[in-house]
mmCIF file of C-alpha atoms in Angstrom:
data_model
loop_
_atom_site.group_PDB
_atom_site.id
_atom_site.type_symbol
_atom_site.label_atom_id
_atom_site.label_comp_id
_atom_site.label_asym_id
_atom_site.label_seq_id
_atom_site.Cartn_x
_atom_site.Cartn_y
_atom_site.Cartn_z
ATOM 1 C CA UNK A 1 166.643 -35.159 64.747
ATOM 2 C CA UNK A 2 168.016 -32.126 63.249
ATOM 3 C CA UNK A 3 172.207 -32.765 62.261
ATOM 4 C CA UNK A 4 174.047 -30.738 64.615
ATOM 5 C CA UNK A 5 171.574 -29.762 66.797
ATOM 6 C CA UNK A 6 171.260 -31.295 70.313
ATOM 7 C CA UNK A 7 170.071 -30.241 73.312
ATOM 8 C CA UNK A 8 173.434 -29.422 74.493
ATOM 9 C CA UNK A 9 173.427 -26.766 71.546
ATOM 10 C CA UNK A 10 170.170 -25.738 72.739
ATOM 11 C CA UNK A 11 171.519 -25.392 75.906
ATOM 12 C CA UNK A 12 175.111 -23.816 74.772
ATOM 13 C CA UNK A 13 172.796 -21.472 72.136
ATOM 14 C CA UNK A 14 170.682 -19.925 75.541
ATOM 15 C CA UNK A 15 173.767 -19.347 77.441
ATOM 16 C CA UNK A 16 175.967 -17.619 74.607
ATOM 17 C CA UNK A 17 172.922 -15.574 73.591
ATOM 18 C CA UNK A 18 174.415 -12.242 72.764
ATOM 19 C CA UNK A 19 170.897 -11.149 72.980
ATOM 20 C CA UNK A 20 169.592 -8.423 75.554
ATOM 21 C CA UNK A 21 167.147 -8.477 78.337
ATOM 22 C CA UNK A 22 164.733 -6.977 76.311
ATOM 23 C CA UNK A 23 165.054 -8.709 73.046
ATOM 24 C CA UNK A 24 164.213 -11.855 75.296
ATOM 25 C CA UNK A 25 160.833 -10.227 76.439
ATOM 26 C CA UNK A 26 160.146 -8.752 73.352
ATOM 27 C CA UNK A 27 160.152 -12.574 71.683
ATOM 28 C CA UNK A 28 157.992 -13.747 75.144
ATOM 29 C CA UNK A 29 155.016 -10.956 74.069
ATOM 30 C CA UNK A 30 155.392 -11.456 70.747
ATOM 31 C CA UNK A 31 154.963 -15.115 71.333
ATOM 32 C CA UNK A 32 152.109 -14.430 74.153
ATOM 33 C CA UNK A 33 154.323 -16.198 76.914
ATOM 34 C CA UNK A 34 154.350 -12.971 79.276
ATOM 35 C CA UNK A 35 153.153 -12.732 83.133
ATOM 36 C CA UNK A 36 152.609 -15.982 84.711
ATOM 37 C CA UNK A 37 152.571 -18.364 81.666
ATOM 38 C CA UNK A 38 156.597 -16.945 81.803
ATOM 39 C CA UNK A 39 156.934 -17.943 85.529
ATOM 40 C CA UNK A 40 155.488 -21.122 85.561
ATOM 41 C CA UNK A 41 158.325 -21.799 82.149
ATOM 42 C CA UNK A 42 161.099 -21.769 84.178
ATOM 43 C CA UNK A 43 162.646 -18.071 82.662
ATOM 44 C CA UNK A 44 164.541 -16.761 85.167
ATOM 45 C CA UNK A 45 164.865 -12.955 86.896
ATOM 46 C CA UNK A 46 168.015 -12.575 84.628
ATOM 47 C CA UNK A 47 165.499 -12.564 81.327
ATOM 48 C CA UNK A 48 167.229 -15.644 80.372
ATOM 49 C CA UNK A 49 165.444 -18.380 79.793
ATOM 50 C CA UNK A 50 165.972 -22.321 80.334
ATOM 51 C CA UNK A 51 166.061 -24.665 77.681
ATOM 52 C CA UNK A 52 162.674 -25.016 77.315
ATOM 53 C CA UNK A 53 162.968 -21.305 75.273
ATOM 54 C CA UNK A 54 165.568 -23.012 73.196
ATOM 55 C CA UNK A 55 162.811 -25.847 72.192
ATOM 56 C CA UNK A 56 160.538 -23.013 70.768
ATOM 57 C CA UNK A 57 163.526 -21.275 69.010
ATOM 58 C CA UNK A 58 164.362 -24.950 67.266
ATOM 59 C CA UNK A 59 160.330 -25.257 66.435
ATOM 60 C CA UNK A 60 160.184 -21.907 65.148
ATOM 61 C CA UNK A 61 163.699 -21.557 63.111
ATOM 62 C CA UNK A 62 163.251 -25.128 61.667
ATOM 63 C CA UNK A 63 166.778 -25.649 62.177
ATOM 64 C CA UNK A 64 170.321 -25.959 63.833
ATOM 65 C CA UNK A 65 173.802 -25.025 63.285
ATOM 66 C CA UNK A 66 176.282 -27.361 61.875
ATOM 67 C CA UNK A 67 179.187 -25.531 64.258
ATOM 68 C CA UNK A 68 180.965 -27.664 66.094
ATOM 69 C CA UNK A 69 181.366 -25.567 69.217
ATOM 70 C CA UNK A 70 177.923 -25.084 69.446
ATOM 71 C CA UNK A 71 178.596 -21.039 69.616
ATOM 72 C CA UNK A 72 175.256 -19.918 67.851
ATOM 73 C CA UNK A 73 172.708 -17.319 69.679
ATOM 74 C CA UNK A 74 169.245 -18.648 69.918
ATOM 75 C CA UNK A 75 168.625 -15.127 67.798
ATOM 76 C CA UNK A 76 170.602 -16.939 65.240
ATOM 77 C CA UNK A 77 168.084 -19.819 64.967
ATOM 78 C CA UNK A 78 165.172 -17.583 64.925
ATOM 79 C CA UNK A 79 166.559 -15.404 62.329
ATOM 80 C CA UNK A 80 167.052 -18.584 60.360
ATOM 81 C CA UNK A 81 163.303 -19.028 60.162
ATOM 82 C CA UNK A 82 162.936 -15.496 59.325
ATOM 83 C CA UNK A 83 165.305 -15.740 55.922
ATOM 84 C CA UNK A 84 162.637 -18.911 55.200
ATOM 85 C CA UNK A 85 159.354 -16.645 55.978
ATOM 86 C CA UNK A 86 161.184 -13.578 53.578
ATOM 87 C CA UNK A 87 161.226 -15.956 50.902
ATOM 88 C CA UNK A 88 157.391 -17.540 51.129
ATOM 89 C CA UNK A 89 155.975 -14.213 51.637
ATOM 90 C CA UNK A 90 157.472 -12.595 48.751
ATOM 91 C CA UNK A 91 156.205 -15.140 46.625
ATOM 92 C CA UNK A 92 152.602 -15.188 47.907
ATOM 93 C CA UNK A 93 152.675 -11.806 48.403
ATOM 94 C CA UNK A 94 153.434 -11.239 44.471
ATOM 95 C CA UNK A 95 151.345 -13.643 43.218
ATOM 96 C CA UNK A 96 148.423 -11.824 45.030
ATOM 97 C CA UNK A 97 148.835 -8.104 45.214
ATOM 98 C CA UNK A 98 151.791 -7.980 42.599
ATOM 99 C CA UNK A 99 154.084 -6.240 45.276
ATOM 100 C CA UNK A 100 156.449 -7.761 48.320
ATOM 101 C CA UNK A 101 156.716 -6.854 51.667
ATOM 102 C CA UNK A 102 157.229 -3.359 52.687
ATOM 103 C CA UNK A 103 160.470 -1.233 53.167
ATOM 104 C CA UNK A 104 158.971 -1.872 56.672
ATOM 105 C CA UNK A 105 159.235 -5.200 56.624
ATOM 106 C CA UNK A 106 162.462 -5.777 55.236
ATOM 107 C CA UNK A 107 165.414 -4.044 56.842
ATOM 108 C CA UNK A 108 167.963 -5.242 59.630
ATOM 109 C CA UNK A 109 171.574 -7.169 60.065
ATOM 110 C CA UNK A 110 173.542 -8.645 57.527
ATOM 111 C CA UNK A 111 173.194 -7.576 53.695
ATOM 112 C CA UNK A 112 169.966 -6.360 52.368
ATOM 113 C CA UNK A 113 168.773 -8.172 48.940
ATOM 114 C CA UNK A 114 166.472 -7.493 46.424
ATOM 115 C CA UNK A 115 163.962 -9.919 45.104
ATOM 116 C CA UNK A 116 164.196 -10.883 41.329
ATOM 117 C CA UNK A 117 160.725 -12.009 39.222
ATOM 118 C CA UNK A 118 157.450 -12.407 40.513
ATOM 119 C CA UNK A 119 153.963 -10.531 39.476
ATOM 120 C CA UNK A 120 150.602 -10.907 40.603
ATOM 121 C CA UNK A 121 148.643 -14.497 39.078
ATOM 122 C CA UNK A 122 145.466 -14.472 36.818
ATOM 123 C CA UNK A 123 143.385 -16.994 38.872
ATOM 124 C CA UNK A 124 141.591 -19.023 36.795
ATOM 125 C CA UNK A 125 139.549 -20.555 40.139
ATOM 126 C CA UNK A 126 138.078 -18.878 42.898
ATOM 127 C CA UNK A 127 139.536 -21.652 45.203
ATOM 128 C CA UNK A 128 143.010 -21.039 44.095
ATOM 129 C CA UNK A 129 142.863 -17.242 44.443
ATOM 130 C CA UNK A 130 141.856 -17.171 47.979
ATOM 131 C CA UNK A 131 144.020 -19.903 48.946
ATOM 132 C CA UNK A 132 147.185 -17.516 47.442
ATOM 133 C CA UNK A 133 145.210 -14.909 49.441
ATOM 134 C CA UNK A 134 144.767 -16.880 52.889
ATOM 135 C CA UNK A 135 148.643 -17.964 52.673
ATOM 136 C CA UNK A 136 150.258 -14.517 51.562
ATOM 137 C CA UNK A 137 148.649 -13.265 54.840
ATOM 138 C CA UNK A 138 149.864 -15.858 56.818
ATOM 139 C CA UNK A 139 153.776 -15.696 55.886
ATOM 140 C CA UNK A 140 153.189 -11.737 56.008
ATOM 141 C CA UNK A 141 152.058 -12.292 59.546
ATOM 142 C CA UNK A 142 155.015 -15.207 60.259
ATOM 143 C CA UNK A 143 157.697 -12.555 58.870
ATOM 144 C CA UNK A 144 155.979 -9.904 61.522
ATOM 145 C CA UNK A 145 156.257 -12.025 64.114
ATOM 146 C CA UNK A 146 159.955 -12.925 63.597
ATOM 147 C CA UNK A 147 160.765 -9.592 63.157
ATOM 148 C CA UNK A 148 159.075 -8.168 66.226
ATOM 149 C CA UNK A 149 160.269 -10.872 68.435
ATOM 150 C CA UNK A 150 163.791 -10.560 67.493
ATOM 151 C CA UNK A 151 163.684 -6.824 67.646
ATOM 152 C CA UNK A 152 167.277 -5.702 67.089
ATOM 153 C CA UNK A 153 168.921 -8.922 66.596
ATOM 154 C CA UNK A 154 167.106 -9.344 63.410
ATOM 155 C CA UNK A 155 168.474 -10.122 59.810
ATOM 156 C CA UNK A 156 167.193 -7.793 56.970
ATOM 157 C CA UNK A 157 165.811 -9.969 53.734
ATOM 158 C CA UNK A 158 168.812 -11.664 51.504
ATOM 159 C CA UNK A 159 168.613 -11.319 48.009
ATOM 160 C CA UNK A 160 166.179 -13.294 46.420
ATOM 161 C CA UNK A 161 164.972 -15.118 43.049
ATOM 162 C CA UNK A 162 161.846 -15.952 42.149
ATOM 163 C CA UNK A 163 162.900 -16.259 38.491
ATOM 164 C CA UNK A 164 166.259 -17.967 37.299
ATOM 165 C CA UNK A 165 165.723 -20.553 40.568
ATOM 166 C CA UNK A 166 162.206 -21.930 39.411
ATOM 167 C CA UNK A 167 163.518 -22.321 36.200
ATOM 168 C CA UNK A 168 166.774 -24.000 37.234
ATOM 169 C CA UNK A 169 164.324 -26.202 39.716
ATOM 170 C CA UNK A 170 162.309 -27.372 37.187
ATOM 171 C CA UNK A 171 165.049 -27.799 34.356
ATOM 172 C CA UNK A 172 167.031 -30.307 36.672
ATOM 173 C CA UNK A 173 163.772 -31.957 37.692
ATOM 174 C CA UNK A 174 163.084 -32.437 33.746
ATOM 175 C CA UNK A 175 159.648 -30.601 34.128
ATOM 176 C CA UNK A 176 160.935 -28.519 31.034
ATOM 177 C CA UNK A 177 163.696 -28.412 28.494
ATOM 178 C CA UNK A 178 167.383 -26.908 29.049
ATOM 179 C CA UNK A 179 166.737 -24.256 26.696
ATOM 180 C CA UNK A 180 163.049 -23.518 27.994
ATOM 181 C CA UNK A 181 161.704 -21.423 31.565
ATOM 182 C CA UNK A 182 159.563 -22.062 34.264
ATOM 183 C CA UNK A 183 157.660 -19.316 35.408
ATOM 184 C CA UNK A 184 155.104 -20.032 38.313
ATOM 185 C CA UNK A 185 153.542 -16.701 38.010
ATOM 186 C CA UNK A 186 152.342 -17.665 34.204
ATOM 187 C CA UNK A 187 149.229 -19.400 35.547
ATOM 188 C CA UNK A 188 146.973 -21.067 38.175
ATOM 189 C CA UNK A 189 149.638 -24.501 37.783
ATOM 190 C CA UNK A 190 152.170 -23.055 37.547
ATOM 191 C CA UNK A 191 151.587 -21.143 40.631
ATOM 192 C CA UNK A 192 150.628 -23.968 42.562
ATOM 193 C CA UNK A 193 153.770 -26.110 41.449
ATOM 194 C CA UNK A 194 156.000 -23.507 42.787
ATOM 195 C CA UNK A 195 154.004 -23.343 46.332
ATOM 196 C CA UNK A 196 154.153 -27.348 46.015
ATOM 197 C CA UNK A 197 157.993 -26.656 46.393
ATOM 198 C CA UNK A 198 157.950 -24.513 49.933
ATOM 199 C CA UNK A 199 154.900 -26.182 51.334
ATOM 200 C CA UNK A 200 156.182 -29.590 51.627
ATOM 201 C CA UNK A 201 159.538 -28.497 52.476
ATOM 202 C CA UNK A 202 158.190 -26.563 55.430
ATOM 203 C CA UNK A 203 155.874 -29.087 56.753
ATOM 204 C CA UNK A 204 158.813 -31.921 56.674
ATOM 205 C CA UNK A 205 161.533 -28.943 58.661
ATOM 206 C CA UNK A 206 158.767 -28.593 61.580
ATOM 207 C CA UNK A 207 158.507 -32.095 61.967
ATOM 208 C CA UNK A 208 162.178 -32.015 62.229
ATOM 209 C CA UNK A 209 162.016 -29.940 65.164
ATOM 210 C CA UNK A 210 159.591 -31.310 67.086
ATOM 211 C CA UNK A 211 161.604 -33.878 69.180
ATOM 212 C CA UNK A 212 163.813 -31.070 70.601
ATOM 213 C CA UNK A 213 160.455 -29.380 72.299
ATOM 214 C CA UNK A 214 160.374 -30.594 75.893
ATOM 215 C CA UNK A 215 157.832 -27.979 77.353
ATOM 216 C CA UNK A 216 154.719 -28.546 76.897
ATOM 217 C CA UNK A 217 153.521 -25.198 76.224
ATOM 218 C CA UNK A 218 156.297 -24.553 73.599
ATOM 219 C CA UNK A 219 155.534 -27.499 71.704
ATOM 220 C CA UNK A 220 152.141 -27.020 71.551
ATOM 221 C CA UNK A 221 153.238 -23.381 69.773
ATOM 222 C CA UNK A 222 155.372 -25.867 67.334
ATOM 223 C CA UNK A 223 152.755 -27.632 66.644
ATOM 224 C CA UNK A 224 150.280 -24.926 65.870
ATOM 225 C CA UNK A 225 153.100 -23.413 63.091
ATOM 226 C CA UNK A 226 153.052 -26.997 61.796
ATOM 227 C CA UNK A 227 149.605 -27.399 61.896
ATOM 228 C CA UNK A 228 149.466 -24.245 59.517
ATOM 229 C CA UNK A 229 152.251 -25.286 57.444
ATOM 230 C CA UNK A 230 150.634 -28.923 56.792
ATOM 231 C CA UNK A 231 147.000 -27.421 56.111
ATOM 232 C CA UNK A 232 148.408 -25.159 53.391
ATOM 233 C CA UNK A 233 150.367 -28.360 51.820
ATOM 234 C CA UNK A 234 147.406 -30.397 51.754
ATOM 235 C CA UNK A 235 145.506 -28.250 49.994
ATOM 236 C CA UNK A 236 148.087 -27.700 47.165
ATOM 237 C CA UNK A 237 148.465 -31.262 47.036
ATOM 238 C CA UNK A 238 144.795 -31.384 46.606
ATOM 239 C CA UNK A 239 144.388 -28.773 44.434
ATOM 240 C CA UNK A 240 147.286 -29.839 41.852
ATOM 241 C CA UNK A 241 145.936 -33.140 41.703
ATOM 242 C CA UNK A 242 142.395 -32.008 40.505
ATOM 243 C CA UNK A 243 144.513 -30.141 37.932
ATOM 244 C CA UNK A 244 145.872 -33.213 36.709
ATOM 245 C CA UNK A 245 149.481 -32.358 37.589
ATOM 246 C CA UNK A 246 150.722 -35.224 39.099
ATOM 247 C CA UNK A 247 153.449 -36.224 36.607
ATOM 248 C CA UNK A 248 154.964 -32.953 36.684
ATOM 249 C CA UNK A 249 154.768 -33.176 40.702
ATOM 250 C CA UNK A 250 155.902 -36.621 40.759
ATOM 251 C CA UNK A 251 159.525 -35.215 38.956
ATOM 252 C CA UNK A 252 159.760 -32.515 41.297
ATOM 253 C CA UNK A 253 159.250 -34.889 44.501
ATOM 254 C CA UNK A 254 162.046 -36.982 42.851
ATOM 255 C CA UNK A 255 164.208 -33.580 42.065
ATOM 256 C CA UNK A 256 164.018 -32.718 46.198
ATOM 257 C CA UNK A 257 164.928 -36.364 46.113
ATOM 258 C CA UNK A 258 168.165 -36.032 44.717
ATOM 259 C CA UNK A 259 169.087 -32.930 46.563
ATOM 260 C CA UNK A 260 168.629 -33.404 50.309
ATOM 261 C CA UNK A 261 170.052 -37.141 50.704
ATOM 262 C CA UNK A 262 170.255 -40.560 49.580
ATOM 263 C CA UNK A 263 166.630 -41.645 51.102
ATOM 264 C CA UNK A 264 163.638 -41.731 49.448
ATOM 265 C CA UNK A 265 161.302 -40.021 51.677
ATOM 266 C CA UNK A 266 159.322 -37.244 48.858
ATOM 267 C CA UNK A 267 156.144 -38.116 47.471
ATOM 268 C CA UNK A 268 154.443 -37.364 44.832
ATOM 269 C CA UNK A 269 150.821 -36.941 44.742
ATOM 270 C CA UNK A 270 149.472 -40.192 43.565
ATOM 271 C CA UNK A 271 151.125 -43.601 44.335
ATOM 272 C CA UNK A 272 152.455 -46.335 42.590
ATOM 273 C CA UNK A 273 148.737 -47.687 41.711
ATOM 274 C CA UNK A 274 147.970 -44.235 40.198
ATOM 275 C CA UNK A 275 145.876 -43.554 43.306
ATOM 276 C CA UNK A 276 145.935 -40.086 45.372
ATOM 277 C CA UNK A 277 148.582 -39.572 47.681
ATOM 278 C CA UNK A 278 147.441 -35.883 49.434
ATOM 279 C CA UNK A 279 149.321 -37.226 52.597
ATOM 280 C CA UNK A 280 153.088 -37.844 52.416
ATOM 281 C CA UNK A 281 153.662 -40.291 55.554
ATOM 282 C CA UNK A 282 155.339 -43.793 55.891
ATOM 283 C CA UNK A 283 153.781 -46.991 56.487
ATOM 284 C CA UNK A 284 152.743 -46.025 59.928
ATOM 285 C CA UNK A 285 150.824 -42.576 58.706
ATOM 286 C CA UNK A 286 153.904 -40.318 60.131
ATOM 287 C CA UNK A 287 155.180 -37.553 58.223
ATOM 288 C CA UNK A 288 158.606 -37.658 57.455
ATOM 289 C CA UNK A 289 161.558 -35.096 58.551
ATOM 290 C CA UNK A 290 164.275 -32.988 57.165
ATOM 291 C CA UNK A 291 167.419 -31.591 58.791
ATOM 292 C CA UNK A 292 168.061 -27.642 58.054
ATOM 293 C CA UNK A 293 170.954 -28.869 56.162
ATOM 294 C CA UNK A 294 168.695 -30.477 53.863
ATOM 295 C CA UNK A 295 166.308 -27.765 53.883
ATOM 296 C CA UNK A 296 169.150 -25.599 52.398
ATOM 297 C CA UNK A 297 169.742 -28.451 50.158
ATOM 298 C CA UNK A 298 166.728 -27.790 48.716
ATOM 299 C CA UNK A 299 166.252 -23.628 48.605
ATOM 300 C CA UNK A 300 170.352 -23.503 46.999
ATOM 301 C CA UNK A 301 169.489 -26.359 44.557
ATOM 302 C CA UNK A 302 172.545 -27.942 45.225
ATOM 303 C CA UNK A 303 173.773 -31.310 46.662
ATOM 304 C CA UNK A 304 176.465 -30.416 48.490
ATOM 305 C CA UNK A 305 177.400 -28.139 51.839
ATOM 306 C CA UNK A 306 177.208 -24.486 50.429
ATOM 307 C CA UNK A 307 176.338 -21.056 51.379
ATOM 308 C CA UNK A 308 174.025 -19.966 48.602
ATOM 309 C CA UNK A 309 172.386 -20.491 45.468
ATOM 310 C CA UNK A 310 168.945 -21.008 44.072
ATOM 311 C CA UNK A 311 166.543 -19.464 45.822
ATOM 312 C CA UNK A 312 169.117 -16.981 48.165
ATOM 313 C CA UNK A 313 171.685 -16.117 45.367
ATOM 314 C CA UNK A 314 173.841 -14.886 48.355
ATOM 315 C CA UNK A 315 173.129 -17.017 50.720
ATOM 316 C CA UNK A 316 170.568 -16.384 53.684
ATOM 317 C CA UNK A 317 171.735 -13.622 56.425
ATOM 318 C CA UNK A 318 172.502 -15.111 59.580
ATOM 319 C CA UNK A 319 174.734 -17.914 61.562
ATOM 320 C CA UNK A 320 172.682 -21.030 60.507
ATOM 321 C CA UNK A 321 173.313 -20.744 56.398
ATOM 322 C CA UNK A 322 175.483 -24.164 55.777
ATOM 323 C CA UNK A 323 173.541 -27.358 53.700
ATOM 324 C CA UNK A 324 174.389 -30.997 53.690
ATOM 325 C CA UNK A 325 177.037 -32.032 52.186
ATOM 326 C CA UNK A 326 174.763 -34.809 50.139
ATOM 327 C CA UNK A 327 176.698 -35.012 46.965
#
């Protein structure tokens, strides 16, 4: 279960929402949970809804707080997802078209960021290309979503690097030298490596979240986004083993490794036989989990409980923003 968030912080996060009235509907359309599907939930004539709403808000934000007092907004946890979506769509959306999201699509609290790196990929397979096509859509829709649900309340994109932080990445995982780069825009590979990184992150946050979904009908929205997330990391898993990548994955699995804790839950894509390992799950075929601490962990590139780095130079806008401390 996610560090730091309980249901009594689900609970706490509903009841301190600094939210208004119609942010809260606004997130109920966006999320098609209007009319009676919204009676039959339990949200009450206030706007405010029970902690049923706080399930989908963990689902959706892949994450918690790490404040004691429990005093985060459930706008905070959604915007949390939201700095995660800015990131995966600027990268698809670069590799693809060559440009990120829209002024549009980009504005709102906290400090606005620019995105470092990134151009559009010369596809060397058909396959690849309209996965990177299929996906860009899909965290273009996801940052959409977030956006319109949280209306207001939402956090405009951090600052972002899709340059120095795949090199760094791949320098500490030993994938290349200290004095050489990594750049996952160079090629078909390359490109796929650096999706390897956010896929299997986001498949292993959802599964995080999925014990703090008590309604039904919110869970089964969880489980669609994760779903989504795990169909995109099979296929890169598939694809970058066909490649003939999977030394270069298997140091990057041990790389997340070292960063978000002292298990050893990553996997590569082949076992210890040599054999294919598209899957990640334990002995009883279950995926594994990751706190949002650890998530963080893994976007900063750092060990230890900080509020940026890597991938969000400044850190991500919003309340939830803290890692692990795992070294």
């Amino acid at each position: 279960m996610f560090h730091g968030f309980s249901k009594k912080f689900l609970n706490d996060s509903i009841e301190r929402s600094t939210d208004n009235a119609m942010d809260r509907r606004r997130f109920l359309r966006a999320a098609g949970l209007t009319g009676a599907g919204v009676a039959g939930l339990g949200v009450l004539g206030s706007g405010i809804a029970s902690a049923s709403e706080g399930g989908l808000l963990g689902g959706l934000g892949l994450g918690g707080s790490d404040s004691e007092d429990g005093g985060v907004s459930d706008a905070a946890v959604l915007n949390f997802a939201l700095n995660l979506e800015y990131l995966e769509a600027e990268f698809y959306l670069r590799a693809v078209t060559g440009n990120g999201l829209k002024d549009s699509q980009i504005d709102g609290k906290g400090d606005l960021g620019g995105v470092t790196g990134g151009y559009k990929v010369s596809f060397e397979t058909k396959l690849g290309r309209q996965y990177a096509e299929e996906i860009a859509q899909d965290e273009r829709a996801h940052v959409d979503f977030l956006r319109a649900a949280l209306g207001d309340a939402k956090v405009a994109r951090p600052e972002i690097d899709l340059q120095e932080a795949f090199t760094a990445a791949a320098q500490a995982a030993g994938v290349v030298g200290k004095n050489e780069t990594f750049d996952p825009f160079k090629d078909e590979t390359s490109f796929l490596l650096g999706a390897f990184i956010f896929e299997d992150v986001g498949v292993t946050a959802y599964k995080g979240a999925a014990p703090l979904v008590s309604n039904k009908t919110f869970l089964e929205a969880a489980a669609g986004i994760l779903a989504v997330e795990a169909y995109h990391a099979g296929l890169v898993r598939t694809l970058l083993l066909q490649s003939g990548a999977a030394d270069t994955v298997g140091k990057i699995s041990d790389a997340r490794d070292s960063l978000d804790g002292p298990s050893d839950l990553d996997q590569g894509i082949v076992d210890r036989s040599g054999n294919a390992n598209i899957v990640p799950a334990d002995e009883n075929s279950i995926a594994f989990s990751r706190t949002p601490g650890q998530v963080l962990n893994i976007v900063y590139l750092d060990p230890r409980a900080v509020t940026r780095g890597g991938f969000f130079p400044q850190g991500v806008n919003g309340d939830v923003d803290t890692s692990d401390a795992n070294g």
